[in-house]
Amino acid sequence: MRIRGLMNKSVVTISPDESAALAARLLSRHDLGALPVCDRSGRLLGIVTDRDIVLRCVAAGQDPVRVPVQDIMSIAPITVSPEQSVTEAAHRMAHSQIRRLPVVEDGTLVGMVSLGDLARSRTWEMEAAQTLSDICAGIRQKRG
């Protein structure tokens, strides 16, 4: 199965000049863990997570209202194309210790795929379980 069949096409995004405070509100309002950061044409520039806001802004003593997302976002996020296989997406998630992948076609964001999306696909239940296990093992090693 290809990512196109599992990805969520309705993606909440944020522009790089918006505030970290707005990013936090969007993450909360939509119950998300990550927001793709895109320019006006939809080109993916980076990704900002709740963890980025906490560690790179709040814990650093900065005011989230005044800090633009571009100052705290992760640049060059790991991505997947809509035509790649679910197996490839699962391997990328496990290798990079992430639970969400922006889906990019010709540089433009066209969707997001999450570990939960993999898990909801009956065909890929074991793949998703193994990916989650790999992610958790990587987190334990980093803390270790």
Coordinates of C-alpha atoms in Angstrom, one line a residue:
M1 CA 0.0 0.0 0.0
R2 CA 1.2 3.5 -0.8
I3 CA 1.2 6.5 1.6
R4 CA -1.4 8.2 -0.7
G5 CA -4.0 5.7 0.6
L6 CA -3.4 6.4 4.3
M7 CA -2.3 10.1 4.5
N8 CA -4.5 12.8 5.9
K9 CA -5.0 15.4 3.3
S10 CA -6.5 18.0 5.6
V11 CA -3.4 19.4 7.3
V12 CA -3.2 22.3 9.7
T13 CA -0.1 24.4 8.9
I14 CA 1.5 27.6 10.1
S15 CA 3.7 30.2 8.4
P16 CA 7.2 30.9 9.6
D17 CA 6.5 34.4 10.7
E18 CA 3.6 33.5 13.1
S19 CA 4.2 33.3 16.8
A20 CA 5.1 30.3 18.9
A21 CA 2.0 31.2 21.0
L22 CA -0.2 30.8 17.9
A23 CA 1.5 27.5 17.1
A24 CA 0.8 26.3 20.7
R25 CA -2.9 27.3 20.4
L26 CA -3.2 25.5 17.0
L27 CA -1.6 22.3 18.4
S28 CA -4.0 22.4 21.4
R29 CA -7.1 23.3 19.4
H30 CA -6.6 20.5 16.9
D31 CA -5.0 18.0 19.3
L32 CA -1.8 17.8 17.3
G33 CA 1.8 17.1 18.2
A34 CA 3.4 18.8 15.2
L35 CA 2.6 21.6 12.7
P36 CA 4.2 21.8 9.3
V37 CA 5.6 25.2 8.6
C38 CA 4.9 26.3 5.0
D39 CA 5.3 29.4 2.9
R40 CA 2.4 30.9 1.1
S41 CA 2.7 28.5 -1.9
G42 CA 2.6 25.4 0.4
R43 CA 6.3 24.6 0.2
L44 CA 7.4 22.8 3.4
L45 CA 10.0 24.8 5.2
G46 CA 10.1 23.0 8.5
I47 CA 8.1 21.5 11.3
V48 CA 7.3 22.8 14.8
T49 CA 6.3 20.5 17.7
D50 CA 5.0 21.1 21.2
R51 CA 8.4 20.0 22.4
D52 CA 10.1 22.7 20.2
I53 CA 7.9 25.3 21.8
V54 CA 8.7 24.2 25.4
L55 CA 12.4 23.6 25.0
R56 CA 13.4 26.2 22.4
C57 CA 11.2 29.0 23.6
V58 CA 9.6 28.7 27.1
A59 CA 12.5 26.9 28.8
A60 CA 14.9 29.4 27.2
G61 CA 13.0 32.2 28.9
Q62 CA 11.6 33.7 25.7
D63 CA 8.1 35.1 25.3
P64 CA 6.1 32.8 23.0
V65 CA 4.0 35.8 21.8
R66 CA 7.1 37.5 20.4
V67 CA 9.1 34.5 19.1
P68 CA 8.4 33.6 15.5
V69 CA 8.0 29.9 14.6
Q70 CA 10.9 30.2 12.2
D71 CA 13.2 30.7 15.2
I72 CA 12.2 27.4 16.9
M73 CA 11.1 25.1 14.1
S74 CA 13.1 22.1 13.0
I75 CA 14.3 22.6 9.5
A76 CA 14.7 19.9 6.8
P77 CA 12.1 17.5 8.4
I78 CA 12.1 13.9 7.4
T79 CA 9.4 13.5 4.7
V80 CA 7.8 10.9 2.6
S81 CA 6.2 11.1 -0.9
P82 CA 2.6 10.0 -1.6
E83 CA 3.9 7.2 -3.8
Q84 CA 6.3 5.6 -1.3
S85 CA 5.3 2.5 0.5
V86 CA 3.9 2.3 4.0
T87 CA 6.9 0.1 4.9
E88 CA 9.3 2.9 3.9
A89 CA 7.4 5.4 6.0
A90 CA 7.5 3.0 9.0
H91 CA 11.2 2.6 8.6
R92 CA 11.8 6.3 8.4
M93 CA 9.7 6.9 11.5
A94 CA 11.5 4.2 13.4
H95 CA 15.0 5.3 12.3
S96 CA 14.3 9.0 13.1
Q97 CA 12.3 8.3 16.3
I98 CA 9.3 10.3 15.0
R99 CA 5.6 9.5 14.9
R100 CA 4.5 11.8 12.1
L101 CA 5.8 12.4 8.6
P102 CA 4.9 15.3 6.3
V103 CA 3.9 14.0 2.8
V104 CA 5.6 16.1 0.1
E105 CA 5.2 16.1 -3.6
D106 CA 7.4 18.4 -5.7
G107 CA 8.4 20.3 -2.6
T108 CA 4.7 21.0 -1.7
L109 CA 3.0 19.6 1.4
V110 CA 0.1 17.4 0.3
G111 CA -0.6 15.6 3.6
M112 CA 0.6 14.0 6.8
V113 CA 0.9 10.4 7.9
S114 CA 1.2 9.3 11.5
L115 CA 1.9 6.2 13.3
G116 CA -1.8 6.1 14.2
D117 CA -2.6 6.1 10.5
L118 CA -0.4 3.1 10.0
A119 CA -2.0 1.4 13.0
R120 CA -5.5 2.0 11.7
S121 CA -4.7 0.1 8.5
R122 CA -5.3 -3.6 9.3
T123 CA -2.7 -4.7 6.7
W124 CA 0.0 -2.8 8.5
E125 CA -0.9 -3.5 12.2
M126 CA 2.3 -5.4 12.8
E127 CA 4.4 -2.9 10.9
A128 CA 3.0 -0.1 13.1
A129 CA 3.5 -2.1 16.3
Q130 CA 7.1 -2.8 15.3
T131 CA 7.7 0.9 14.4
L132 CA 6.3 2.0 17.8
S133 CA 8.5 -0.5 19.5
D134 CA 11.5 0.8 17.7
I135 CA 10.7 4.4 18.5
C136 CA 10.2 3.6 22.2
A137 CA 13.5 1.6 22.3
G138 CA 15.3 4.6 20.8
I139 CA 13.8 6.9 23.3
R140 CA 14.9 4.6 26.2
Q141 CA 18.4 4.5 24.7
K142 CA 18.6 8.3 24.5
R143 CA 17.5 8.7 28.1
G144 CA 19.6 5.7 29.2

